Amino acid sequence: MCRWDELPQNMQVKEVKRYYDILQRHKASLILKRLFDIIVAGVLLVLLSPLLLILAVCIKLDSKGPVFFRQVRVTTYGKSFRIFKFRTMVNNADKIGTQVTTKGDTRITKVGKALRGCRLDELPQLLNILSGDMTFVGTRPEVEKYVAHYTDEMKATLLLPAGVTSRASIEYKDEDKLLESAENADQVYIEQILPEKMKYNLKAIEEFSFWQDIKTMLATVIAVIK
């Protein structure tokens, strides 16, 4: 973690300071977390390379467009980065609809639906983890338009890299169903869902430890299997 006075100005507020102090007491766990990310992400990329190749071919055969979905998201200290995901929607889907997915979204491809069901579309994020833009467990990376609506306390989630999974991700794994009947999915997400997800994310910082991360990863595997 950087020094307090090196944080972006909009994060140097009392609401963030409380969480900053908590993380400062867990420097050893933060180092262990990063080492775990590098080693495990590297090993998984090698072991899963045949599967990644097969999925890439399936995506290309199923619909026109690139294999990967690249979108600007926000991570540590408000830094922007381009996330790697397998494309599960028609090409340029983010330009012909909302930036959240609703149940029965017609933009989702056949292969994409299967990938989403098993969360296999997230596998390419191993590359983001290796680069340090993401971590295995942490607040899911939001697009800039949603981060613009963060309260001062929510900005504390930007003290750590964005994550592939989190307790909030598990609790809201059926988020698309909550947005199914919304007339304005973006508005409902910003005003209702995002604040509730952030309660889990902020609590995760309060209870942060390397072993808590491992528990969350195991809980994610169980949730996907169920």
mmCIF file of C-alpha atoms in Angstrom:
data_model
loop_
_atom_site.group_PDB
_atom_site.id
_atom_site.type_symbol
_atom_site.label_atom_id
_atom_site.label_comp_id
_atom_site.label_asym_id
_atom_site.label_seq_id
_atom_site.Cartn_x
_atom_site.Cartn_y
_atom_site.Cartn_z
ATOM 1 C CA MET A 1 0.000 0.000 0.000
ATOM 2 C CA CYS A 2 1.139 3.530 -0.688
ATOM 3 C CA ARG A 3 1.456 6.192 1.998
ATOM 4 C CA TRP A 4 -1.690 8.046 3.016
ATOM 5 C CA ASP A 5 -0.486 11.332 1.536
ATOM 6 C CA GLU A 6 0.162 9.590 -1.798
ATOM 7 C CA LEU A 7 -3.451 8.518 -2.230
ATOM 8 C CA PRO A 8 -5.593 10.387 -4.773
ATOM 9 C CA GLN A 9 -6.971 13.553 -3.196
ATOM 10 C CA ASN A 10 -10.553 12.343 -3.347
ATOM 11 C CA MET A 11 -9.603 9.289 -1.253
ATOM 12 C CA GLN A 12 -7.900 11.244 1.512
ATOM 13 C CA VAL A 13 -11.054 11.522 3.589
ATOM 14 C CA LYS A 14 -11.926 10.318 7.077
ATOM 15 C CA GLU A 15 -14.322 7.681 5.783
ATOM 16 C CA VAL A 16 -11.455 5.998 3.911
ATOM 17 C CA LYS A 17 -8.880 6.548 6.675
ATOM 18 C CA ARG A 18 -10.564 4.048 8.982
ATOM 19 C CA TYR A 19 -10.228 1.256 6.434
ATOM 20 C CA TYR A 20 -6.717 2.369 5.478
ATOM 21 C CA ASP A 21 -5.616 1.981 9.099
ATOM 22 C CA ILE A 22 -7.130 -1.506 9.253
ATOM 23 C CA LEU A 23 -5.200 -2.648 6.192
ATOM 24 C CA GLN A 24 -1.989 -1.090 7.501
ATOM 25 C CA ARG A 25 -2.166 -3.562 10.381
ATOM 26 C CA HIS A 26 -2.199 -6.474 7.928
ATOM 27 C CA LYS A 27 0.898 -5.788 5.823
ATOM 28 C CA ALA A 28 2.098 -9.386 6.096
ATOM 29 C CA SER A 29 -1.239 -10.689 4.812
ATOM 30 C CA LEU A 30 -1.143 -8.209 1.927
ATOM 31 C CA ILE A 31 2.298 -9.471 0.880
ATOM 32 C CA LEU A 32 1.139 -13.093 1.183
ATOM 33 C CA LYS A 33 -1.969 -12.249 -0.837
ATOM 34 C CA ARG A 34 0.110 -10.867 -3.723
ATOM 35 C CA LEU A 35 2.514 -13.814 -3.710
ATOM 36 C CA PHE A 36 -0.445 -16.195 -3.777
ATOM 37 C CA ASP A 37 -1.960 -14.297 -6.710
ATOM 38 C CA ILE A 38 1.220 -14.483 -8.782
ATOM 39 C CA ILE A 39 1.968 -18.153 -8.118
ATOM 40 C CA VAL A 40 -1.564 -19.532 -8.425
ATOM 41 C CA ALA A 41 -2.527 -17.396 -11.444
ATOM 42 C CA GLY A 42 0.659 -18.452 -13.246
ATOM 43 C CA VAL A 43 0.147 -22.145 -12.521
ATOM 44 C CA LEU A 44 -3.539 -22.022 -13.511
ATOM 45 C CA LEU A 45 -2.770 -20.317 -16.813
ATOM 46 C CA VAL A 46 -0.405 -23.145 -17.730
ATOM 47 C CA LEU A 47 -2.699 -25.953 -16.551
ATOM 48 C CA LEU A 48 -5.840 -24.475 -18.086
ATOM 49 C CA SER A 49 -4.303 -23.428 -21.412
ATOM 50 C CA PRO A 50 -5.920 -26.359 -23.326
ATOM 51 C CA LEU A 51 -9.345 -25.468 -21.904
ATOM 52 C CA LEU A 52 -8.838 -21.787 -22.690
ATOM 53 C CA LEU A 53 -8.021 -22.680 -26.299
ATOM 54 C CA ILE A 54 -11.125 -24.871 -26.636
ATOM 55 C CA LEU A 55 -13.373 -22.161 -25.195
ATOM 56 C CA ALA A 56 -11.839 -19.579 -27.540
ATOM 57 C CA VAL A 57 -12.638 -21.766 -30.550
ATOM 58 C CA CYS A 58 -16.232 -22.309 -29.334
ATOM 59 C CA ILE A 59 -16.756 -18.556 -28.986
ATOM 60 C CA LYS A 60 -15.469 -17.868 -32.490
ATOM 61 C CA LEU A 61 -17.661 -20.590 -34.005
ATOM 62 C CA ASP A 62 -20.746 -19.423 -32.120
ATOM 63 C CA SER A 63 -20.844 -15.755 -33.135
ATOM 64 C CA LYS A 64 -18.974 -13.007 -34.935
ATOM 65 C CA GLY A 65 -16.551 -10.873 -32.980
ATOM 66 C CA PRO A 66 -13.374 -11.164 -30.897
ATOM 67 C CA VAL A 67 -12.730 -13.957 -28.400
ATOM 68 C CA PHE A 68 -12.141 -11.540 -25.545
ATOM 69 C CA PHE A 69 -14.344 -8.817 -24.150
ATOM 70 C CA ARG A 70 -12.147 -5.881 -23.181
ATOM 71 C CA GLN A 71 -13.669 -3.063 -21.175
ATOM 72 C CA VAL A 72 -12.263 -0.240 -19.062
ATOM 73 C CA ARG A 73 -12.783 -0.903 -15.368
ATOM 74 C CA VAL A 74 -11.502 0.722 -12.178
ATOM 75 C CA THR A 75 -9.072 -0.814 -9.686
ATOM 76 C CA THR A 76 -6.589 0.276 -6.987
ATOM 77 C CA TYR A 77 -6.567 3.999 -6.173
ATOM 78 C CA GLY A 78 -9.077 4.646 -8.946
ATOM 79 C CA LYS A 79 -6.692 3.536 -11.722
ATOM 80 C CA SER A 80 -8.329 2.464 -14.970
ATOM 81 C CA PHE A 81 -7.420 -0.810 -16.676
ATOM 82 C CA ARG A 82 -8.813 -3.050 -19.410
ATOM 83 C CA ILE A 83 -10.329 -6.249 -18.088
ATOM 84 C CA PHE A 84 -9.984 -9.604 -19.858
ATOM 85 C CA LYS A 85 -13.120 -11.746 -20.128
ATOM 86 C CA PHE A 86 -14.309 -14.267 -22.657
ATOM 87 C CA ARG A 87 -16.940 -12.574 -24.805
ATOM 88 C CA THR A 88 -20.381 -13.889 -23.842
ATOM 89 C CA MET A 89 -22.481 -11.347 -25.725
ATOM 90 C CA VAL A 90 -22.852 -10.237 -29.310
ATOM 91 C CA ASN A 91 -20.085 -7.964 -30.529
ATOM 92 C CA ASN A 92 -20.284 -4.357 -29.207
ATOM 93 C CA ALA A 93 -23.045 -5.336 -26.752
ATOM 94 C CA ASP A 94 -22.018 -2.558 -24.366
ATOM 95 C CA LYS A 95 -22.901 -0.018 -27.057
ATOM 96 C CA ILE A 96 -26.419 -1.343 -27.654
ATOM 97 C CA GLY A 97 -27.657 -1.699 -24.102
ATOM 98 C CA THR A 98 -26.953 -1.121 -20.416
ATOM 99 C CA GLN A 99 -23.618 -1.936 -18.789
ATOM 100 C CA VAL A 100 -25.272 -4.390 -16.427
ATOM 101 C CA THR A 101 -26.781 -7.679 -17.549
ATOM 102 C CA THR A 102 -30.415 -8.542 -16.961
ATOM 103 C CA LYS A 103 -32.057 -11.969 -16.972
ATOM 104 C CA GLY A 104 -33.004 -13.056 -20.467
ATOM 105 C CA ASP A 105 -30.698 -10.437 -21.986
ATOM 106 C CA THR A 106 -30.975 -11.045 -25.734
ATOM 107 C CA ARG A 107 -27.396 -9.895 -26.231
ATOM 108 C CA ILE A 108 -26.040 -13.078 -24.596
ATOM 109 C CA THR A 109 -24.878 -15.751 -27.064
ATOM 110 C CA LYS A 110 -25.539 -19.493 -26.724
ATOM 111 C CA VAL A 111 -21.963 -20.267 -25.753
ATOM 112 C CA GLY A 112 -21.939 -17.154 -23.578
ATOM 113 C CA LYS A 113 -24.882 -18.407 -21.545
ATOM 114 C CA ALA A 114 -23.037 -21.643 -20.775
ATOM 115 C CA LEU A 115 -19.840 -19.799 -19.866
ATOM 116 C CA ARG A 116 -21.673 -17.442 -17.538
ATOM 117 C CA GLY A 117 -23.425 -20.311 -15.799
ATOM 118 C CA CYS A 118 -20.092 -21.816 -14.746
ATOM 119 C CA ARG A 119 -18.267 -18.460 -14.552
ATOM 120 C CA LEU A 120 -15.776 -19.732 -17.119
ATOM 121 C CA ASP A 121 -15.917 -16.328 -18.813
ATOM 122 C CA GLU A 122 -13.864 -15.034 -15.877
ATOM 123 C CA LEU A 123 -10.848 -17.293 -16.546
ATOM 124 C CA PRO A 124 -8.934 -14.777 -18.726
ATOM 125 C CA GLN A 125 -8.809 -12.470 -15.697
ATOM 126 C CA LEU A 126 -5.868 -14.592 -14.593
ATOM 127 C CA LEU A 127 -3.906 -12.283 -16.919
ATOM 128 C CA ASN A 128 -5.199 -9.238 -15.015
ATOM 129 C CA ILE A 129 -4.166 -10.885 -11.756
ATOM 130 C CA LEU A 130 -0.619 -11.491 -12.978
ATOM 131 C CA SER A 131 -0.326 -7.857 -14.065
ATOM 132 C CA GLY A 132 -1.437 -6.687 -10.619
ATOM 133 C CA ASP A 133 -4.600 -4.943 -11.795
ATOM 134 C CA MET A 134 -6.727 -7.587 -10.111
ATOM 135 C CA THR A 135 -6.581 -10.132 -7.308
ATOM 136 C CA PHE A 136 -8.468 -13.363 -6.681
ATOM 137 C CA VAL A 137 -10.584 -11.915 -3.857
ATOM 138 C CA GLY A 138 -11.685 -8.299 -3.786
ATOM 139 C CA THR A 139 -14.395 -5.889 -4.828
ATOM 140 C CA ARG A 140 -15.552 -6.601 -8.371
ATOM 141 C CA PRO A 141 -14.182 -3.967 -10.786
ATOM 142 C CA GLU A 142 -16.861 -1.494 -11.823
ATOM 143 C CA VAL A 143 -17.017 0.652 -14.933
ATOM 144 C CA GLU A 144 -16.170 4.318 -14.497
ATOM 145 C CA LYS A 145 -19.800 5.505 -14.719
ATOM 146 C CA TYR A 146 -20.678 3.496 -11.594
ATOM 147 C CA VAL A 147 -17.532 4.435 -9.675
ATOM 148 C CA ALA A 148 -18.525 8.072 -10.197
ATOM 149 C CA HIS A 149 -21.459 7.375 -7.859
ATOM 150 C CA TYR A 150 -19.301 5.983 -5.011
ATOM 151 C CA THR A 151 -19.792 7.633 -1.637
ATOM 152 C CA ASP A 152 -16.659 8.609 0.305
ATOM 153 C CA GLU A 153 -16.896 5.363 2.299
ATOM 154 C CA MET A 154 -17.264 3.240 -0.840
ATOM 155 C CA LYS A 155 -13.979 4.679 -2.119
ATOM 156 C CA ALA A 156 -12.243 2.633 0.594
ATOM 157 C CA THR A 157 -12.734 -0.436 -1.629
ATOM 158 C CA LEU A 158 -10.227 1.145 -4.026
ATOM 159 C CA LEU A 159 -7.456 0.691 -1.471
ATOM 160 C CA LEU A 160 -7.061 -2.860 -2.804
ATOM 161 C CA PRO A 161 -7.003 -4.329 -6.319
ATOM 162 C CA ALA A 162 -10.324 -5.277 -7.863
ATOM 163 C CA GLY A 163 -11.196 -8.947 -7.418
ATOM 164 C CA VAL A 164 -12.435 -11.874 -9.451
ATOM 165 C CA THR A 165 -14.741 -12.884 -6.623
ATOM 166 C CA SER A 166 -15.965 -11.638 -3.248
ATOM 167 C CA ARG A 167 -18.658 -12.271 -0.693
ATOM 168 C CA ALA A 168 -20.779 -9.689 -2.511
ATOM 169 C CA SER A 169 -20.324 -11.626 -5.766
ATOM 170 C CA ILE A 170 -21.585 -14.780 -4.059
ATOM 171 C CA GLU A 171 -24.574 -13.090 -2.449
ATOM 172 C CA TYR A 172 -25.486 -11.345 -5.714
ATOM 173 C CA LYS A 173 -24.631 -14.138 -8.160
ATOM 174 C CA ASP A 174 -28.204 -13.874 -9.485
ATOM 175 C CA GLU A 175 -28.016 -10.113 -9.846
ATOM 176 C CA ASP A 176 -29.492 -10.270 -13.346
ATOM 177 C CA LYS A 177 -32.764 -11.577 -11.898
ATOM 178 C CA LEU A 178 -33.040 -8.515 -9.638
ATOM 179 C CA LEU A 179 -32.733 -6.276 -12.686
ATOM 180 C CA GLU A 180 -35.081 -8.323 -14.863
ATOM 181 C CA SER A 181 -38.166 -6.128 -14.473
ATOM 182 C CA ALA A 182 -36.368 -2.806 -14.027
ATOM 183 C CA GLU A 183 -37.358 -0.073 -16.463
ATOM 184 C CA ASN A 184 -33.982 1.574 -15.944
ATOM 185 C CA ALA A 185 -31.449 -1.131 -15.033
ATOM 186 C CA ASP A 186 -28.580 1.349 -14.583
ATOM 187 C CA GLN A 187 -30.553 3.448 -12.117
ATOM 188 C CA VAL A 188 -31.723 0.444 -10.102
ATOM 189 C CA TYR A 189 -28.173 -0.877 -9.962
ATOM 190 C CA ILE A 190 -26.690 2.440 -8.793
ATOM 191 C CA GLU A 191 -29.388 3.298 -6.262
ATOM 192 C CA GLN A 192 -30.334 -0.115 -4.874
ATOM 193 C CA ILE A 193 -27.944 -2.949 -5.689
ATOM 194 C CA LEU A 194 -24.554 -1.192 -5.558
ATOM 195 C CA PRO A 195 -25.031 0.172 -2.005
ATOM 196 C CA GLU A 196 -25.996 -3.284 -0.721
ATOM 197 C CA LYS A 197 -23.039 -4.965 -2.420
ATOM 198 C CA MET A 198 -20.740 -2.352 -0.941
ATOM 199 C CA LYS A 199 -21.827 -3.300 2.576
ATOM 200 C CA TYR A 200 -20.300 -6.734 1.981
ATOM 201 C CA ASN A 201 -17.194 -5.252 0.358
ATOM 202 C CA LEU A 202 -16.532 -2.848 3.210
ATOM 203 C CA LYS A 203 -17.116 -5.553 5.812
ATOM 204 C CA ALA A 204 -14.558 -7.695 3.969
ATOM 205 C CA ILE A 205 -11.951 -4.961 4.482
ATOM 206 C CA GLU A 206 -12.844 -4.735 8.174
ATOM 207 C CA GLU A 207 -12.313 -8.490 8.526
ATOM 208 C CA PHE A 208 -9.426 -8.711 6.055
ATOM 209 C CA SER A 209 -6.918 -11.532 6.343
ATOM 210 C CA PHE A 210 -5.238 -13.879 3.889
ATOM 211 C CA TRP A 211 -7.137 -16.836 5.330
ATOM 212 C CA GLN A 212 -10.437 -15.008 4.965
ATOM 213 C CA ASP A 213 -9.610 -14.686 1.260
ATOM 214 C CA ILE A 214 -9.094 -18.454 1.027
ATOM 215 C CA LYS A 215 -12.479 -19.044 2.665
ATOM 216 C CA THR A 216 -14.145 -16.729 0.156
ATOM 217 C CA MET A 217 -12.523 -18.576 -2.749
ATOM 218 C CA LEU A 218 -13.777 -21.909 -1.429
ATOM 219 C CA ALA A 219 -17.250 -20.451 -0.894
ATOM 220 C CA THR A 220 -17.216 -19.250 -4.503
ATOM 221 C CA VAL A 221 -16.412 -22.736 -5.798
ATOM 222 C CA ILE A 222 -19.281 -24.171 -3.747
ATOM 223 C CA ALA A 223 -21.678 -21.483 -4.984
ATOM 224 C CA VAL A 224 -20.774 -22.171 -8.634
ATOM 225 C CA ILE A 225 -21.249 -25.932 -8.162
ATOM 226 C CA LYS A 226 -24.663 -25.386 -6.577
#
